[in-house]
CSV table of C-alpha atoms and ligand atoms in Angstrom, one decimal:
chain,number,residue,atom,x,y,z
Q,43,UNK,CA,0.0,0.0,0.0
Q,44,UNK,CA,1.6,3.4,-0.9
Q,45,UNK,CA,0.6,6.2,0.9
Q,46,UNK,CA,0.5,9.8,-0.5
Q,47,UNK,CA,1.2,12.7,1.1
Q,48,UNK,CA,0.1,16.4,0.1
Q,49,UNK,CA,4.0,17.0,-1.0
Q,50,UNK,CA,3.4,15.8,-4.6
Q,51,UNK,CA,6.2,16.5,-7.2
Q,52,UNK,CA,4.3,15.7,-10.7
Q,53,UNK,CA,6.4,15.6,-13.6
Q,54,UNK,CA,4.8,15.0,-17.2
Q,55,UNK,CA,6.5,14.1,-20.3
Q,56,UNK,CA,7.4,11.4,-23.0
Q,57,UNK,CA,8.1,8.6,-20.7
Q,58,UNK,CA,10.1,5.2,-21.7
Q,59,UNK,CA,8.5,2.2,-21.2
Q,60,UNK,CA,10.3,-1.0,-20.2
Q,61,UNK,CA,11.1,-3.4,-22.9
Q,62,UNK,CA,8.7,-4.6,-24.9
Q,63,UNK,CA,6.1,-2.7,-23.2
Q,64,UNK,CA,5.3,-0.5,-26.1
Q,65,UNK,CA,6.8,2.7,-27.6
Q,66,UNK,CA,7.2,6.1,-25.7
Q,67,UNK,CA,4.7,8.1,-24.7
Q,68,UNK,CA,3.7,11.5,-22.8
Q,69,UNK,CA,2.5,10.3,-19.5
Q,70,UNK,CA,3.0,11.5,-15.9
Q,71,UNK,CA,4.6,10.7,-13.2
Q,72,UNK,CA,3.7,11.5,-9.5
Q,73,UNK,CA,6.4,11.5,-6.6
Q,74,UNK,CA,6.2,12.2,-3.2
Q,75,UNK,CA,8.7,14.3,-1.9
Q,76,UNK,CA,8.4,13.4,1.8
Q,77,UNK,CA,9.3,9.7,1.0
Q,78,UNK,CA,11.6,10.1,-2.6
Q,79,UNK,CA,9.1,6.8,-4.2
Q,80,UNK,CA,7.1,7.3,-7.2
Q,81,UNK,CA,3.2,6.9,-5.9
Q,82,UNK,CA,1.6,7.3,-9.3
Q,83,UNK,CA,1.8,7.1,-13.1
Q,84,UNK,CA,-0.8,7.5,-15.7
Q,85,UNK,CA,-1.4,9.7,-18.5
Q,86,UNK,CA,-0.5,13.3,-18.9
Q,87,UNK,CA,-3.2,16.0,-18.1
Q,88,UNK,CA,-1.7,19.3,-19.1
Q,89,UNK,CA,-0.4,20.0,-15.5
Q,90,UNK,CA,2.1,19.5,-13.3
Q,91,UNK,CA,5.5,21.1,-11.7
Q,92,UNK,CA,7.9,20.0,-14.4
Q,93,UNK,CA,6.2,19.8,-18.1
Q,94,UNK,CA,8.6,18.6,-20.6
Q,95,UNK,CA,7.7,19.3,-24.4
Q,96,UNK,CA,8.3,16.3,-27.0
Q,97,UNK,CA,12.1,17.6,-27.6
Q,98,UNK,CA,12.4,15.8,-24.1
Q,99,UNK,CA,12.8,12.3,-23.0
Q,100,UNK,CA,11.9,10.7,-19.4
Q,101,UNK,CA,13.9,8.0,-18.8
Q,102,UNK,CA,14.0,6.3,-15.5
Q,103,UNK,CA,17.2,7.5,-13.3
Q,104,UNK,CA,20.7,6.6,-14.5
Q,105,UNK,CA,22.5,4.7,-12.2
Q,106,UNK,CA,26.7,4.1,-12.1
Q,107,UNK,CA,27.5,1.0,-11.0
Q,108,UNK,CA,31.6,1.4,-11.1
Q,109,UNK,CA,32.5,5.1,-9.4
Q,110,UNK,CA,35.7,6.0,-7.8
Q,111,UNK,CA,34.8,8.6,-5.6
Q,112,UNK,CA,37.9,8.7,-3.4
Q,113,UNK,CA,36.6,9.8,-0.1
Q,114,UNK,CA,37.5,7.2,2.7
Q,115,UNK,CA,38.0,8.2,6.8
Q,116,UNK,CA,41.5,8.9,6.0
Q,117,UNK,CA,40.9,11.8,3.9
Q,118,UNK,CA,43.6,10.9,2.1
Q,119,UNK,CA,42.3,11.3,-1.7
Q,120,UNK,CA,40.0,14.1,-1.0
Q,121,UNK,CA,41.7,16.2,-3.6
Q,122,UNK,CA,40.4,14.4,-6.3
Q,123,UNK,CA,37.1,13.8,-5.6
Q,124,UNK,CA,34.9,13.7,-2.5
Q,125,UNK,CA,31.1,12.6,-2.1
Q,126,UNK,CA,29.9,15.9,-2.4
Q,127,UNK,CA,31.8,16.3,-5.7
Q,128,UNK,CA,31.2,13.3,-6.9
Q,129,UNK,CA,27.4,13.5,-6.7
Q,130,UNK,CA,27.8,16.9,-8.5
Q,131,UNK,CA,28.8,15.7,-11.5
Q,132,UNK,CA,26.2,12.7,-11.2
Q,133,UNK,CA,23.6,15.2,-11.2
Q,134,UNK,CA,25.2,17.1,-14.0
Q,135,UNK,CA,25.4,13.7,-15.9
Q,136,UNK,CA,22.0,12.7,-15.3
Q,137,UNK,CA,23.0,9.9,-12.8
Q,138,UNK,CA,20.8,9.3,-9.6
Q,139,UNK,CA,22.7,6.9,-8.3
Q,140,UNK,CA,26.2,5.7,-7.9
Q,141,UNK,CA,28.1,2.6,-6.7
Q,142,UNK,CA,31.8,3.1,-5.3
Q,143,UNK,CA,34.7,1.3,-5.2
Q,144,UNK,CA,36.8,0.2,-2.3
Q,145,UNK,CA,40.1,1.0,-3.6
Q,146,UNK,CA,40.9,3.6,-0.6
Q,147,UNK,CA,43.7,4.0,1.5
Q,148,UNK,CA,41.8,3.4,4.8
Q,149,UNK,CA,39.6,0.2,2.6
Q,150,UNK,CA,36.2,-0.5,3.7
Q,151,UNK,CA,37.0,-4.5,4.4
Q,152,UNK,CA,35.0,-5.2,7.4
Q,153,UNK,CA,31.7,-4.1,9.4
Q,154,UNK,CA,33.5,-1.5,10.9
Q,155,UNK,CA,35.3,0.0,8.2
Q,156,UNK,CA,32.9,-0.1,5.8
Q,157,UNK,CA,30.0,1.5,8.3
Q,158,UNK,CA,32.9,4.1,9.0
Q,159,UNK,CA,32.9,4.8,5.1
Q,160,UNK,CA,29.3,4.8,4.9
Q,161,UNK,CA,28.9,7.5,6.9
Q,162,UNK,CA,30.4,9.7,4.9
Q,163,UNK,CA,28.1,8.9,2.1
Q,164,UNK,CA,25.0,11.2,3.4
Q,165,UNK,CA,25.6,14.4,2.1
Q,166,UNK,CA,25.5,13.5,-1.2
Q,167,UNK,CA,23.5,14.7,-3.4
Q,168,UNK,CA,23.1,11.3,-5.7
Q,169,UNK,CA,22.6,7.4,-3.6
Q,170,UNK,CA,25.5,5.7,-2.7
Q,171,UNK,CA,26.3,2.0,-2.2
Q,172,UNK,CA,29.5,1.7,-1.4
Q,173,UNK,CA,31.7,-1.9,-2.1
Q,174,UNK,CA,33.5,-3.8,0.7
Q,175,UNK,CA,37.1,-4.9,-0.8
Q,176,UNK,CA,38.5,-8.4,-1.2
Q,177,UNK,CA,42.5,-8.8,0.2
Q,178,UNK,CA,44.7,-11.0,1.4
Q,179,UNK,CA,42.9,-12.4,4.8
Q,180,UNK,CA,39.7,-10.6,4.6
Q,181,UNK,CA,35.9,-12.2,5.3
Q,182,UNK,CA,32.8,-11.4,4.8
Q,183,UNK,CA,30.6,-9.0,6.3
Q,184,UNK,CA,27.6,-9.6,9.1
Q,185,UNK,CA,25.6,-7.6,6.8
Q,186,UNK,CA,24.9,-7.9,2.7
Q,187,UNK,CA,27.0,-5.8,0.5
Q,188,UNK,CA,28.7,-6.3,-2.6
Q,189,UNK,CA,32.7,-7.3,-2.6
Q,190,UNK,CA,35.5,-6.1,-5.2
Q,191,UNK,CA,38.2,-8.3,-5.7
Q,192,UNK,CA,41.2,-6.7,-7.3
Q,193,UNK,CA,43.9,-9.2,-8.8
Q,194,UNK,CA,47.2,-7.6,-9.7
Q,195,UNK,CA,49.5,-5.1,-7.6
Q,196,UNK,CA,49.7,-1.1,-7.9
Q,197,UNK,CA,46.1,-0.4,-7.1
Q,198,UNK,CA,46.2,0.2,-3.2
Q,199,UNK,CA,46.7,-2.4,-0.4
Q,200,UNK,CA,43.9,-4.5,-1.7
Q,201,UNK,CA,45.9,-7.0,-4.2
Q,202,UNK,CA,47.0,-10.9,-4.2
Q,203,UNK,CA,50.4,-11.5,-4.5
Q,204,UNK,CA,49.9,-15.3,-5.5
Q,205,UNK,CA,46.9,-17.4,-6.7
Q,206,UNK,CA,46.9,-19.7,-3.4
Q,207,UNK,CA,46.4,-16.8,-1.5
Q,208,UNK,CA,43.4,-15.4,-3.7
Q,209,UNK,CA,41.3,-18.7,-3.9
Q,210,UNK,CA,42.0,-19.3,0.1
Q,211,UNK,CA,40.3,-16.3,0.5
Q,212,UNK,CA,38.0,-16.0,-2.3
Q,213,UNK,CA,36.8,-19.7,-0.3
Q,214,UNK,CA,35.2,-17.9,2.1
Q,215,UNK,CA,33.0,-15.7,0.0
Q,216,UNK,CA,30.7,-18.9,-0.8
Q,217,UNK,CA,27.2,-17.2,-2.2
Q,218,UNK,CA,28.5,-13.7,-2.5
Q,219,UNK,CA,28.6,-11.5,-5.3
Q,220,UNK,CA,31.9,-10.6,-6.0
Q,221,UNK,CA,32.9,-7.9,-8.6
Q,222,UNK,CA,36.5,-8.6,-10.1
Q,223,UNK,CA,39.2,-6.6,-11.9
Q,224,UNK,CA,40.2,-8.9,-14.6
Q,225,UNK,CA,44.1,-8.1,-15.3
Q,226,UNK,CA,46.2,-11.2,-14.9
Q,227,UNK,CA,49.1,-10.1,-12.4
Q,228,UNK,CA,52.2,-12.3,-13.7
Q,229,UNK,CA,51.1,-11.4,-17.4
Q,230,UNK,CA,51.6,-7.8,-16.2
Q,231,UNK,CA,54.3,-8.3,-14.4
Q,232,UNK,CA,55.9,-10.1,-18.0
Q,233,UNK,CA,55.1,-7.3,-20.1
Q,234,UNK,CA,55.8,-4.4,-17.5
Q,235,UNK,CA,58.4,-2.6,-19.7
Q,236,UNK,CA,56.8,-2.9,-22.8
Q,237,UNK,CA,56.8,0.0,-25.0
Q,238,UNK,CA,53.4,1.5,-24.9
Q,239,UNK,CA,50.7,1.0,-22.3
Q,240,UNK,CA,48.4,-1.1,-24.2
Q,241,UNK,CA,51.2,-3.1,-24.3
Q,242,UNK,CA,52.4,-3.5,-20.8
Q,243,UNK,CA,48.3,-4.6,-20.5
Q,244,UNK,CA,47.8,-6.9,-23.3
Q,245,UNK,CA,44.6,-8.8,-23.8
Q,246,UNK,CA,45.9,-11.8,-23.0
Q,247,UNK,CA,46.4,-10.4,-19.0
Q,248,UNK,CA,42.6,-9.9,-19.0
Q,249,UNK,CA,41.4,-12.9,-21.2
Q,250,UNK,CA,43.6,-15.4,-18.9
Q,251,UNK,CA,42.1,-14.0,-15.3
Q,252,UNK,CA,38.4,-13.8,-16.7
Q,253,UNK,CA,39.3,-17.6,-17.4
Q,254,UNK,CA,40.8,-18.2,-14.0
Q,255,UNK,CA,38.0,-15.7,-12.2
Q,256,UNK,CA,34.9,-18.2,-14.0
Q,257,UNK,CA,36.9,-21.7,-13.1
Q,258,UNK,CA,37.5,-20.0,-9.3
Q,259,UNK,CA,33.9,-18.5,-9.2
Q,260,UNK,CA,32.5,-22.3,-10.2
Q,261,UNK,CA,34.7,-23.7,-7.6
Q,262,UNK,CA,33.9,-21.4,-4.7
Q,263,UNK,CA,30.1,-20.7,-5.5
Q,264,UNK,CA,31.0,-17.3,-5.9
Q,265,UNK,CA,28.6,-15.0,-8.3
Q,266,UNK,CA,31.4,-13.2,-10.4
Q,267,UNK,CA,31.1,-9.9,-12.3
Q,268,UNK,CA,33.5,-9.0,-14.7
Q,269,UNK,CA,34.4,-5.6,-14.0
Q,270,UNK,CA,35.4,-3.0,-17.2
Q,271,UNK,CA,35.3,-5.8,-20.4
Q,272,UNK,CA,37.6,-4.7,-23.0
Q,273,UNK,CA,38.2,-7.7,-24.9
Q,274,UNK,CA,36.1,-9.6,-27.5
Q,275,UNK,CA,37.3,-13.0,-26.5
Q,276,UNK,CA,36.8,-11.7,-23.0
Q,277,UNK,CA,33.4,-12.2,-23.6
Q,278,UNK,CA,33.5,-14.9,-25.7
Q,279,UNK,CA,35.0,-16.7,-22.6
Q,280,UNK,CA,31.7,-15.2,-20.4
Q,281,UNK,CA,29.2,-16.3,-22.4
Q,282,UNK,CA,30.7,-20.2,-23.0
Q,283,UNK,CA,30.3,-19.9,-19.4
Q,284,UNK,CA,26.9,-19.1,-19.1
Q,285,UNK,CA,26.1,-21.7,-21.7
Q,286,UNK,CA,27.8,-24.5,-18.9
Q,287,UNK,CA,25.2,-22.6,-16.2
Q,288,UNK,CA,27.5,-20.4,-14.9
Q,289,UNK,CA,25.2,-17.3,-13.3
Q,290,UNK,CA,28.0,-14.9,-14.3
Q,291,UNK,CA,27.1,-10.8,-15.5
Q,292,UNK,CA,30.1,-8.1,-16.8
Q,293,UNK,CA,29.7,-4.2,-17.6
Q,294,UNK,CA,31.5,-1.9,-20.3
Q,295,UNK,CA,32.8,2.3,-20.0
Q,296,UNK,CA,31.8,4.5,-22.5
Q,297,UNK,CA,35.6,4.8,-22.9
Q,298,UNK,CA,35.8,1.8,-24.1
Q,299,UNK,CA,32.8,1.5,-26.6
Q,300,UNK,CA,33.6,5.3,-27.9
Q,301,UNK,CA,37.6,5.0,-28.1
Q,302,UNK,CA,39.9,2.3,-29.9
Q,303,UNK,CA,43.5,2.5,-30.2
Q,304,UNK,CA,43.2,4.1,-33.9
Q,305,UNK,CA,40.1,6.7,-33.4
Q,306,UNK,CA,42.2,7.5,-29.5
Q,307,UNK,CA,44.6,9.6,-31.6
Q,308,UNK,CA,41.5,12.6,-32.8
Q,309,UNK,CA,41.5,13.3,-28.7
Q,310,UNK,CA,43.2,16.3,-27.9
Q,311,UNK,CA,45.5,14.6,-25.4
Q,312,UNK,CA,45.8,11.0,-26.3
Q,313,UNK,CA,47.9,10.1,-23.2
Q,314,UNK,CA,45.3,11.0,-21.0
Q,315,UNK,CA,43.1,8.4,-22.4
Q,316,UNK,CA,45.5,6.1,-20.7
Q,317,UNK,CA,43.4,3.6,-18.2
Q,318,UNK,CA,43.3,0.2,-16.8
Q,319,UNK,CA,42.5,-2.2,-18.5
Q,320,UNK,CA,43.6,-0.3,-21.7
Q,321,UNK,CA,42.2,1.0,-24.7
Q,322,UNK,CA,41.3,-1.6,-27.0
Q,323,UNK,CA,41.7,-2.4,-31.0
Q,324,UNK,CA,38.6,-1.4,-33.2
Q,325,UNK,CA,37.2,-5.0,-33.9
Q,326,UNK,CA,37.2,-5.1,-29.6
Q,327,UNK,CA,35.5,-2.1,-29.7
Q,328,UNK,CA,32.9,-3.3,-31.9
Q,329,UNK,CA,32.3,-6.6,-29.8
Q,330,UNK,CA,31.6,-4.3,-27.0
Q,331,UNK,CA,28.9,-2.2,-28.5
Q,332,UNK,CA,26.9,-5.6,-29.6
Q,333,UNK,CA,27.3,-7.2,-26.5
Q,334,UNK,CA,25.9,-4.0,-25.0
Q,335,UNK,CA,23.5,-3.8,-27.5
Q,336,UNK,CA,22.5,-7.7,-27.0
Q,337,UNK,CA,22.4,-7.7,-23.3
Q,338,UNK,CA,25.2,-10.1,-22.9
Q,339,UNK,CA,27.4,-7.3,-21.4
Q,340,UNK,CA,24.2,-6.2,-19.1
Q,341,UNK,CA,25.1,-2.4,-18.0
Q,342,UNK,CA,27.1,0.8,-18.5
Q,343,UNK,CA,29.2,1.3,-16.0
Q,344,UNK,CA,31.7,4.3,-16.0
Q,345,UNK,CA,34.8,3.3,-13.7
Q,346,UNK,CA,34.4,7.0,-13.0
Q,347,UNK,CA,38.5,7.4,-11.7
Q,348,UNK,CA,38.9,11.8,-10.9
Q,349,UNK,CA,42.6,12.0,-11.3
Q,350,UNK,CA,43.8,15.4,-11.7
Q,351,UNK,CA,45.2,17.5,-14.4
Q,352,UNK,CA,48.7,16.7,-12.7
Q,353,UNK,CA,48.4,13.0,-11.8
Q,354,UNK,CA,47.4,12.6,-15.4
Q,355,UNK,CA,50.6,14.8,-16.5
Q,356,UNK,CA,52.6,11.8,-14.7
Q,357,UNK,CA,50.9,9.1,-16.4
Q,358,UNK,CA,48.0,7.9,-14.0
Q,359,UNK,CA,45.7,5.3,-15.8
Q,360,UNK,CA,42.0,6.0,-15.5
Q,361,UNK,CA,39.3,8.9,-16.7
Q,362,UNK,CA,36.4,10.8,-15.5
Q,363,UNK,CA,33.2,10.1,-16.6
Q,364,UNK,CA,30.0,11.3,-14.2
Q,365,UNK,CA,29.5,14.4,-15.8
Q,366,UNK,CA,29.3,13.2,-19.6
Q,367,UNK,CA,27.2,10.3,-19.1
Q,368,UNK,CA,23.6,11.0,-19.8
Q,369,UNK,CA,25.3,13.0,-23.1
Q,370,UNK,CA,26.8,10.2,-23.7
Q,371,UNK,CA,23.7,7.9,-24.2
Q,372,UNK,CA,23.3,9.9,-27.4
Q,373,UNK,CA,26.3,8.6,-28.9
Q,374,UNK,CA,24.9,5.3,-28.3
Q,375,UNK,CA,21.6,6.1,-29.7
Q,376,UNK,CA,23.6,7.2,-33.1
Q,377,UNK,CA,25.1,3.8,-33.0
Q,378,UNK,CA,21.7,2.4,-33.0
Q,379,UNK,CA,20.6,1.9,-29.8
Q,380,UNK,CA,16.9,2.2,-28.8
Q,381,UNK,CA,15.6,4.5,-25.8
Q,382,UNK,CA,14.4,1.0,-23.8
Q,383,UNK,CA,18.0,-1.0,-24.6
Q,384,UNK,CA,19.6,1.8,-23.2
Q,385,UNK,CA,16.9,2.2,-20.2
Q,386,UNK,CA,17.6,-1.6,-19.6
Q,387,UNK,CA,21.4,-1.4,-19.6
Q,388,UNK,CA,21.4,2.3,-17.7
Q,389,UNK,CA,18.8,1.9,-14.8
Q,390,UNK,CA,16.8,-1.3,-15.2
Q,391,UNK,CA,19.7,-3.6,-14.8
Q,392,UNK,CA,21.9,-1.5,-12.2
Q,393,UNK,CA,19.0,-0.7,-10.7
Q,394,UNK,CA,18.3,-4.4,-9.5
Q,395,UNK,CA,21.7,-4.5,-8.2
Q,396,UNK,CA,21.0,-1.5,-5.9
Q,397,UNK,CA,17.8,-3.0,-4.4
Q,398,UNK,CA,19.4,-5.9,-3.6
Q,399,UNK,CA,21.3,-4.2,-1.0
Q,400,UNK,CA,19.7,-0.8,-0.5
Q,401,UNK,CA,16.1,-0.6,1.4
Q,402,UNK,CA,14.7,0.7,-1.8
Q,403,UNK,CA,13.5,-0.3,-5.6
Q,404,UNK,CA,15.4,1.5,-8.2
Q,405,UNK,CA,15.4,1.7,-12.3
Q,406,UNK,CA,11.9,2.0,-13.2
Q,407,UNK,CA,9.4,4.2,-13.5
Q,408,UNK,CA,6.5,2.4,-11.3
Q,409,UNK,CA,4.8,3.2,-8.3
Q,410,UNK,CA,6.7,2.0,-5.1
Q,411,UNK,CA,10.2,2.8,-6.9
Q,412,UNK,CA,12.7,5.2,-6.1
Q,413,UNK,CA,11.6,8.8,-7.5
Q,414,UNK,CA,14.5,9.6,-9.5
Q,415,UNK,CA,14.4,10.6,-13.5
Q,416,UNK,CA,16.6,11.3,-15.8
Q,417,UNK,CA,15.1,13.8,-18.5
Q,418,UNK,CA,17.5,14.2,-21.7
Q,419,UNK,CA,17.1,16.8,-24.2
Q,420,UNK,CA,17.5,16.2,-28.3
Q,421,UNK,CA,20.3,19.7,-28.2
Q,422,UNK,CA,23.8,19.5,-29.7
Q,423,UNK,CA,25.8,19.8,-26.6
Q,424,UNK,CA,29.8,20.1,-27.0
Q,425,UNK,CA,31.7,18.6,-23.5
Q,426,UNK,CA,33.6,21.9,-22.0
Q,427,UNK,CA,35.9,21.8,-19.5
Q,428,UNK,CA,34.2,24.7,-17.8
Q,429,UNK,CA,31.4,22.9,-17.8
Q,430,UNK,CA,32.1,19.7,-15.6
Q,431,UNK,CA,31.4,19.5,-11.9
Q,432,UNK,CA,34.2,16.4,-10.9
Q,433,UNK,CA,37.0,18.0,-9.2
Q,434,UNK,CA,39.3,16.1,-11.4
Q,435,UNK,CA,38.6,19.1,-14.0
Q,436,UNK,CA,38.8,17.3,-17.3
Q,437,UNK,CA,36.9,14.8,-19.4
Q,438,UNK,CA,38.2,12.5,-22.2
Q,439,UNK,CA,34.7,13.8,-24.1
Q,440,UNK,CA,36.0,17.4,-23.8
Q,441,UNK,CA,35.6,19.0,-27.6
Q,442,UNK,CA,33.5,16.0,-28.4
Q,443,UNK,CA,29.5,17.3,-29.8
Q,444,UNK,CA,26.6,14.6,-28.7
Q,445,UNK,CA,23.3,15.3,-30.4
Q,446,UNK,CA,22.0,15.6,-26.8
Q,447,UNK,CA,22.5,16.3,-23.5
Q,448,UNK,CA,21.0,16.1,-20.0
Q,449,UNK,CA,18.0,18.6,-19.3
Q,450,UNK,CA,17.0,17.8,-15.8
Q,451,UNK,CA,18.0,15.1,-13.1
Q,452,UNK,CA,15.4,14.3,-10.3
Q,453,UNK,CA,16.6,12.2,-7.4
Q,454,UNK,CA,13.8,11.3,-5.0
Q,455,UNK,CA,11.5,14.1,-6.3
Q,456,UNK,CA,14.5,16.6,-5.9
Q,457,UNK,CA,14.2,18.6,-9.3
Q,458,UNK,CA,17.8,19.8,-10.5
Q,459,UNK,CA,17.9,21.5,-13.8
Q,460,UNK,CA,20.7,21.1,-16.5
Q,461,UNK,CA,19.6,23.1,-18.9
Q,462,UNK,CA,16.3,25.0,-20.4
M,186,ZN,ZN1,37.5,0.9,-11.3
């Protein structure tokens, strides 16, 4: 039973529908601000707080499921990005919603230090669900949360030094989701003073430790995600293991479907494209996009990482993303992507993964779900620096016109506009 309160936001527009629920249409949805859920939806009537003309597009709120938002109790990695700043450019990227990583100096690994973490999660303006981490030794948590495992060295304290050491531990995550960077260690190691980045990362590292992360995950009763895919035998490997029963789900950046190791060189600053796993050859590239398209890579995920100007100047892998998102989507949608495909892979499918651990329902637009919207606008929009709210301060989309843009994002009836 929902129960409505007098504090009605009602927003009207061309609302998506869910897959194979018909085509778009204008319709309304009513949200109660005292509670952030949706209570109503039906057709439009002409009135209404927010009401968006057919140049518009309602889509239920975007949600990140890979963000690097760098705030931890140590304070540490404040400079780059904090919670506050983070949600800012979610908000200016259309995303209601963001999952981060554990990667942090002070790592949320147990009860403790993840509740310690959490707490610093409130004033955000976006939801957050933060990670516990995976290292040598840890266990799980009394509570349900989703773990990260991270593989090979150089990415905090959180790393295996030796296989024996990683299933031991991965042994005692029996029934767990478990989220993985794929990047085989030794074949790093191997390749470290290769010539170019790519390089030092070949495909190999991540096709070998998706290979050893489905045999482990099989083993173990472990539910493996496949963090950042780059590869097209990557995913080749995933879905063999589906066929054999495996229940086994992966994500893809817009970095990797947009950039390939040829098209990489029109950016302005090529180097800073430079991220972990690496840019990829075209024909990878490719693979992504269908898998994307198909649903056998089930979400966009951004791997959101807000090094600065300077840390990028010495050669620090990853990029930002919050900001660019919803803009992004457009990109997609000239590669042939349909508004529901890219509902399903943007909010449906993350959105699942929330409520499984969140007290909330999230990625659809449906009474008793969370209240939040993401309204994009068919208008050219060229990515400026002076336009992006991560305190990183630059975006690998900067110069880069999509034929659209965000308009307005509403988290839990909370109307911020974009643009007009
Ligand atoms: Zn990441």
């Amino acid at each position: 039973m929902i129960t409505k309160s007098n504090n009605l936001v009602i927003i009207e527009g061309n609302l998506v529908p869910a897959e194979g629920a018909g085509e778009p249409a204008r319709g309304r949805v009513e949200i109660d601000i005292a509670t952030g859920l949706i209570v109503e939806t039906g057709e439009a009537r002409g009135t209404g707080d927010l009401i968006l003309d057919d140049e518009h597009i309602v889509l239920a709120g975007i949600i990140d499921q890979h963000v690097h938002a760098r705030e931890d109790p140590s304070g540490e990695e404040v400079y780059k990005e904090s919670f506050q700043t983070a949600g800012e450019a979610a908000v200016n990227g259309g995303v209601v919603a963001i999952v981060d990583m554990p990667n942090n100096p002070e790592a949320p690994v147990d009860d403790q230090s993840y509740l310690a973490k959490k707490d610093m999660t409130a004033g955000s303006l976006v939801d957050i669900l933060l990670y516990a981490g995976v290292g040598p030794g840890t266990s799980p948590l009394s509570f349900p949360v989703p773990y990260k495992t991270y593989m090979g060295p150089s990415i905090g304290h959180l790393f295996f030094r030796n296989e024996e050491v990683l299933r031991e531990t991965l042994s005692r995550y029996r029934g767990q989701f478990v989220a993985f960077h794929a990047e085989d260690p030794i074949i790093l190691e191997e390749n470290a003073g290769a010539e170019t980045h790519a390089l030092t990362r070949p495909p190999e590292a991540e096709v070998e430790a998706i290979d050893l992360i489905l045999r482990m995950s099989d083993s173990y009763g472990i539910r493996p995600h496949i963090c950042h895919l780059t590869t097209a035998a990557g995913l080749e490997l995933i879905r063999g293991a589906r066929k054999k029963g495996l229940r086994v789900t992966t994500e893809v950046t817009p970095h990797h479907l947009y950039y390939d190791q040829d098209n990489s060189q029109a950016f302005s600053n090529p180097a800073y494209l430079q991220c972990n796993p690496p840019i990829r050859t075209r024909l990878d590239r490719i693979a992504l996009i269908e898998g994307l398209r198909s649903g056998d890579i089930e979400c966009l995920a951004t791997d959101h990482a807000p090094h600065t100007l300077e840390e990028k100047d010495r050669g620090i892998s990853g990029v930002t993303q919050l900001d660019t998102l919803g803009p992004f989507l457009f990109w997609l949608m000239e590669e042939g992507f349909d508004l529901q495909t890219l509902q399903r892979a943007c909010a449906e499918v993350p959105g699942r993964f929330l409520g499984r651990y969140l007290p909330h329902r999230y990625g659809r637009v449906e009474p008793g779900y969370m209240g939040s919207l993401t309204v994009l606008k068919k208008e050219s929009f060229t990515v400026r620096r002076s336009e992006l709210k991560t305190r990183a301060g630059w975006s690998p989309f900067e110069g880069v016109t999509f034929p659209g843009r965000v308009s307005h994002t509403v988290v839990r009836g909370q109307i911020y506009p974009r643009a007009d």
